[in-house]
PDB file of C-alpha atoms in Angstrom:
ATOM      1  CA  UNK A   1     118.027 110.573  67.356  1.00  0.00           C
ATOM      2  CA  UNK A   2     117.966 111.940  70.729  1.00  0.00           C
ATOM      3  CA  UNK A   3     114.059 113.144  70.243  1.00  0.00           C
ATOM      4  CA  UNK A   4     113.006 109.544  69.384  1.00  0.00           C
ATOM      5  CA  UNK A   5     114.997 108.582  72.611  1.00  0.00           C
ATOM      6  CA  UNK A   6     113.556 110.486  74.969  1.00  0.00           C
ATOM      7  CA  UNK A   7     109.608 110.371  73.508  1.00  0.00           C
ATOM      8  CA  UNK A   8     110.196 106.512  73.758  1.00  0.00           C
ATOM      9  CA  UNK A   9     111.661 106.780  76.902  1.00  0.00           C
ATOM     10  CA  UNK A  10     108.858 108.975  78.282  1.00  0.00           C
ATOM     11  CA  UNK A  11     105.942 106.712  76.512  1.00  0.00           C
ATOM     12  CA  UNK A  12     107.742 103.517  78.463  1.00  0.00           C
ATOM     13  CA  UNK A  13     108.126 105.528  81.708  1.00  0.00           C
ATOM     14  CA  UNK A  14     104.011 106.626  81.318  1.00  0.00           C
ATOM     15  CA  UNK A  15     103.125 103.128  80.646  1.00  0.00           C
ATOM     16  CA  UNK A  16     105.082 101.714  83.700  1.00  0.00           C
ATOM     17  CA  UNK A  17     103.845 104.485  86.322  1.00  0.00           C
ATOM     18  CA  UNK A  18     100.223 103.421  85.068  1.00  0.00           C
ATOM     19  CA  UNK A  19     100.743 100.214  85.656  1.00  0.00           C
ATOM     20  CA  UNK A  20     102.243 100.791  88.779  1.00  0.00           C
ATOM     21  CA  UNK A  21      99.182 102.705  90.000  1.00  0.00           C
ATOM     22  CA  UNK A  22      97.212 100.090  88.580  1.00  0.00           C
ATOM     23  CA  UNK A  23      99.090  97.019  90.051  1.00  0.00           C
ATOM     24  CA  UNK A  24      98.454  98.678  93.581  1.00  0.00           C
ATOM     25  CA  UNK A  25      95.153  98.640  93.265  1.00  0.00           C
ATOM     26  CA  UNK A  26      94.491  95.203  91.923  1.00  0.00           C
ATOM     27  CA  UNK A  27      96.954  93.570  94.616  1.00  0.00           C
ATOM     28  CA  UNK A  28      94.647  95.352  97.287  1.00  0.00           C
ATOM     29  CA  UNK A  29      92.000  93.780  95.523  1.00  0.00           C
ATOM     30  CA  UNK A  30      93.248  90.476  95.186  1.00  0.00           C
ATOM     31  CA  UNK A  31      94.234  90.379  98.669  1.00  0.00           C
ATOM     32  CA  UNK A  32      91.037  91.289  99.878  1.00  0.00           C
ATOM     33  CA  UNK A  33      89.450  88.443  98.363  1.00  0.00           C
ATOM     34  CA  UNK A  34      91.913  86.275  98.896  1.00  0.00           C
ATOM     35  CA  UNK A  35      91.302  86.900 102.381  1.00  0.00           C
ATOM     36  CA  UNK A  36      87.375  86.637 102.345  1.00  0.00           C
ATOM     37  CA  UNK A  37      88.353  83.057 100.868  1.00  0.00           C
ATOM     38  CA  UNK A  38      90.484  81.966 103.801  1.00  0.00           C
ATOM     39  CA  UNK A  39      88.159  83.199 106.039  1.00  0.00           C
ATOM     40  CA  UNK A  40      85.231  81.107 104.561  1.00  0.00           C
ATOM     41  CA  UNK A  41      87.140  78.311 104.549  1.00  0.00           C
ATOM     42  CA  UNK A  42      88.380  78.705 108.042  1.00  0.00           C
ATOM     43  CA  UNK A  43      84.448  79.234 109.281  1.00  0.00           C
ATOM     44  CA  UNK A  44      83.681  76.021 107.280  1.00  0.00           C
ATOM     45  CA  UNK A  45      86.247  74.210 109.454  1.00  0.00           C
ATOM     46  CA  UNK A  46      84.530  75.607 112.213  1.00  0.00           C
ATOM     47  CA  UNK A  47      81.195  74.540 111.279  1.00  0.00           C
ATOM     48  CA  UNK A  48      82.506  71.108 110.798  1.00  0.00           C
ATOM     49  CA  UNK A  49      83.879  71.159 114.681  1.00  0.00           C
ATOM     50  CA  UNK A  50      81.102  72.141 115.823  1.00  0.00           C
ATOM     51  CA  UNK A  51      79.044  69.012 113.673  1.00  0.00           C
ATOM     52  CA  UNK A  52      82.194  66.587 114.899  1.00  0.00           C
ATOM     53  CA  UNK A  53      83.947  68.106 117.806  1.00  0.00           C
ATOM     54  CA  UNK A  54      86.640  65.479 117.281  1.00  0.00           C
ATOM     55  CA  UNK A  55      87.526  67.324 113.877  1.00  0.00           C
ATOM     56  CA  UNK A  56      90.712  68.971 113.667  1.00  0.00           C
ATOM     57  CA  UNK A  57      91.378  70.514 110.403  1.00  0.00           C
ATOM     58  CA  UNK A  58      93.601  69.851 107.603  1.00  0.00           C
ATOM     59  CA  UNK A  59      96.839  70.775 106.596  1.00  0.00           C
ATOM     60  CA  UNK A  60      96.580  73.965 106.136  1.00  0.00           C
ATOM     61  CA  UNK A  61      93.696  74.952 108.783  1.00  0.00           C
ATOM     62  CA  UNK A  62      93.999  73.417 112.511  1.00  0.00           C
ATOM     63  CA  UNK A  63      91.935  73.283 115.019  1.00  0.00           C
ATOM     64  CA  UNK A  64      92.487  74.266 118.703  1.00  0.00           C
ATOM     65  CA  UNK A  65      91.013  75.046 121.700  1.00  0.00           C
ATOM     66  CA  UNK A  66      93.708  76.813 123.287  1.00  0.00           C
ATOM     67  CA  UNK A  67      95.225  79.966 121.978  1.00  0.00           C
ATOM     68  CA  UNK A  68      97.560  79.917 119.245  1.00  0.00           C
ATOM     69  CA  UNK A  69     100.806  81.563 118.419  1.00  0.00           C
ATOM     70  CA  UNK A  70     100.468  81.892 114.564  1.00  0.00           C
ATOM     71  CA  UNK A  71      97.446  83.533 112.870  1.00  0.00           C
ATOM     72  CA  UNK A  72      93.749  82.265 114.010  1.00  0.00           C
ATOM     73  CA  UNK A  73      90.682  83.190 113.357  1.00  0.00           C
ATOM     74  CA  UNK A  74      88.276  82.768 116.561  1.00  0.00           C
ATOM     75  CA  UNK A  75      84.947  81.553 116.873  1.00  0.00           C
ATOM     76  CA  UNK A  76      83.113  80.752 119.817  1.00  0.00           C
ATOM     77  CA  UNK A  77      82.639  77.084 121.119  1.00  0.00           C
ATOM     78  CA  UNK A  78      79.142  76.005 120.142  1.00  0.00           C
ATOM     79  CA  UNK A  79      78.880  73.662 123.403  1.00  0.00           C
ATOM     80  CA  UNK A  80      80.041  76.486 125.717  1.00  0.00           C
ATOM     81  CA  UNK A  81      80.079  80.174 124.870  1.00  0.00           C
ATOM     82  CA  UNK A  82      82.798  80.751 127.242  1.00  0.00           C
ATOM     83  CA  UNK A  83      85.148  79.102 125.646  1.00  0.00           C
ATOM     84  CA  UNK A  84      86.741  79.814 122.630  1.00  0.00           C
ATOM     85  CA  UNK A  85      87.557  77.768 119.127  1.00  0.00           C
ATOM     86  CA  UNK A  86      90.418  79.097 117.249  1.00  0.00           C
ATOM     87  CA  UNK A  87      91.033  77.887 113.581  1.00  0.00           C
ATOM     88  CA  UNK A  88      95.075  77.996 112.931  1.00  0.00           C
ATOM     89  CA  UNK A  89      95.885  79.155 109.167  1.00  0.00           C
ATOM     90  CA  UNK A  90      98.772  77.176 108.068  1.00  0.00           C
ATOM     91  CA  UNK A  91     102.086  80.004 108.037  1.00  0.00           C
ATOM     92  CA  UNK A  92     102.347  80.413 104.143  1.00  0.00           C
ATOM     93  CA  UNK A  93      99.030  79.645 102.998  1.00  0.00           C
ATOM     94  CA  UNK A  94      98.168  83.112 101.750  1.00  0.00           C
ATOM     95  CA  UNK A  95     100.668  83.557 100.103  1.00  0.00           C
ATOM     96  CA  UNK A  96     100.839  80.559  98.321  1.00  0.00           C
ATOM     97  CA  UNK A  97      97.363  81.545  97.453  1.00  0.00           C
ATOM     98  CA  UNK A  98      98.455  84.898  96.141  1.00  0.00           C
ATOM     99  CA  UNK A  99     101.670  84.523  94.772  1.00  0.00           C
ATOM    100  CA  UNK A 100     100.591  82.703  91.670  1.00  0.00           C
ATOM    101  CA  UNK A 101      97.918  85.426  90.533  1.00  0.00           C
ATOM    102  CA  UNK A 102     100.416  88.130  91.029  1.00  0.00           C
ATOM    103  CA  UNK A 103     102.812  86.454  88.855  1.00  0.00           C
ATOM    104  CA  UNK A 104     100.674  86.119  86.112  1.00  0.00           C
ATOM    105  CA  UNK A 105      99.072  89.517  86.260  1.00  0.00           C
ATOM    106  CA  UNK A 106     102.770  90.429  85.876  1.00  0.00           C
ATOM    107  CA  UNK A 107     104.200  88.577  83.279  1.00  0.00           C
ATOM    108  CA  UNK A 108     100.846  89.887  81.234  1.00  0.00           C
ATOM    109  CA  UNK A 109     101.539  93.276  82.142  1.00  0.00           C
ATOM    110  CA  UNK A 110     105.794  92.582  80.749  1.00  0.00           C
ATOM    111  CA  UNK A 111     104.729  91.564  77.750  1.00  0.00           C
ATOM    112  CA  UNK A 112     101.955  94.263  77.047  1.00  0.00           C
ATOM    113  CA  UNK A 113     103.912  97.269  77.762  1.00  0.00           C
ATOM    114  CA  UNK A 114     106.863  96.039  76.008  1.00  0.00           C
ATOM    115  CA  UNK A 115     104.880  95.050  72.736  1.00  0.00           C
ATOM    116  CA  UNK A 116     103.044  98.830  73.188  1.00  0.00           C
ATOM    117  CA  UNK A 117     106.698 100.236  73.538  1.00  0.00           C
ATOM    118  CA  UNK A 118     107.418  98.391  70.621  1.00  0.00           C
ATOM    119  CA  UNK A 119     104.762  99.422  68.427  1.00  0.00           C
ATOM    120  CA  UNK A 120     105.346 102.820  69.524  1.00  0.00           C
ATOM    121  CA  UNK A 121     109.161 102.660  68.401  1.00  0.00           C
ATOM    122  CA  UNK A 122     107.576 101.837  64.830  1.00  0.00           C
ATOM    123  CA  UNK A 123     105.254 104.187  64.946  1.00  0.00           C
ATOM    124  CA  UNK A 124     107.489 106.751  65.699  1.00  0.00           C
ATOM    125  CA  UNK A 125     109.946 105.576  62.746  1.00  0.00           C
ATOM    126  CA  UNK A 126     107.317 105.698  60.323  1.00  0.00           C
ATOM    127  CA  UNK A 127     106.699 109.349  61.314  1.00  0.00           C
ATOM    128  CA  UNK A 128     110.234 110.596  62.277  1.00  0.00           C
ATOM    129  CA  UNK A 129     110.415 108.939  58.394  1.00  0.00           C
ATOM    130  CA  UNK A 130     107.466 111.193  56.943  1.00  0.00           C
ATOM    131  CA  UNK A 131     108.814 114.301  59.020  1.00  0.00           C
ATOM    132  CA  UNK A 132     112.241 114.316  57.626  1.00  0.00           C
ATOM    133  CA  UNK A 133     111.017 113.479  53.739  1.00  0.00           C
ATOM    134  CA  UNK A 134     108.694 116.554  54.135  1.00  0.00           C
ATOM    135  CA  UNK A 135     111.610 118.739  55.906  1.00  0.00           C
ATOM    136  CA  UNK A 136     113.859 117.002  52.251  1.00  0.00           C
ATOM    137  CA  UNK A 137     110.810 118.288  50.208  1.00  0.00           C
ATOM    138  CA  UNK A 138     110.512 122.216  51.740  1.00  0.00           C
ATOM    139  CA  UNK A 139     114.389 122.241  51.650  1.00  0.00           C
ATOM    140  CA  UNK A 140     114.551 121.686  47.430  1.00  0.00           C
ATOM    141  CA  UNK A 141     111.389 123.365  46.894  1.00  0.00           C
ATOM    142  CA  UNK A 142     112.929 126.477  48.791  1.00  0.00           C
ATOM    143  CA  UNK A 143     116.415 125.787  46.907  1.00  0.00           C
ATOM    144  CA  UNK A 144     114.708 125.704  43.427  1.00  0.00           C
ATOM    145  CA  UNK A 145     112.488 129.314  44.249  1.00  0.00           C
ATOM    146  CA  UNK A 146     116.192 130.968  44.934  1.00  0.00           C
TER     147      UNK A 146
END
């Protein structure tokens, strides 16, 4: 019993480490375009200043002119290259943005590794199974040769 224990418990620690690695990996890549996105959207804002230089953003993106305490992105002012535009992200946003996705990606991942852990526990029956009937059958057919 102790053999089925630990192989199972190796086979679930594998699959977790892998996922691990690959859960790294796709949050860096996740974030990186979840990024790219803000930034579009931030430049559009910016675009639309510069078309209506009364326009000041939207809930999440804001406008301003002078420099900001939170995270900006800054563009130069298209009426005076001196000065700069700064676009405001809204504290939160990208993670609002983000959070979601990961939690998904996770649950997913939950369920597949424990219905492969599970499968493997039955797989492993059905052989520990086979393994001791054949050990049963070598044991009588040494008995009946002595």
């Amino acid at each position: 019993m102790a053999e089925k224990t630990k192989l199972t418990l190796a086979f679930a620690l594998l699959l977790t480490v892998g996922f691990l690695a690959l859960n790294t990996l796709l949050f860096f890549e996740l974030k990186k375009h979840v990024e790219e996105i803000i930034y579009y959207k931030a430049y559009a804002h910016y675009l639309l200043y510069s078309i209506n230089p009364n326009h000041r953003g939207d809930e999440n993106f804001a406008l301003s002119e002078q420099m900001p305490t939170g995270f900006a992105y800054t563009f130069r002012d298209p009426k005076d290259q001196l000065k700069n535009v700064y676009v405001v992200v809204r504290e939160g946003y990208f993670t609002e943005n983000i959070k979601p996705s990961i939690k998904r990606i996770l649950a997913m991942q939950f369920l597949l590794i424990f219905s492969l852990v599970a499968l493997y526990q039955m797989v492993l029956e059905v052989l520990w199974k086979r393994v001791e009937e054949g050990r049963d059958f070598s044991k009588a057919l040494i008995q009946s040769l002595t």
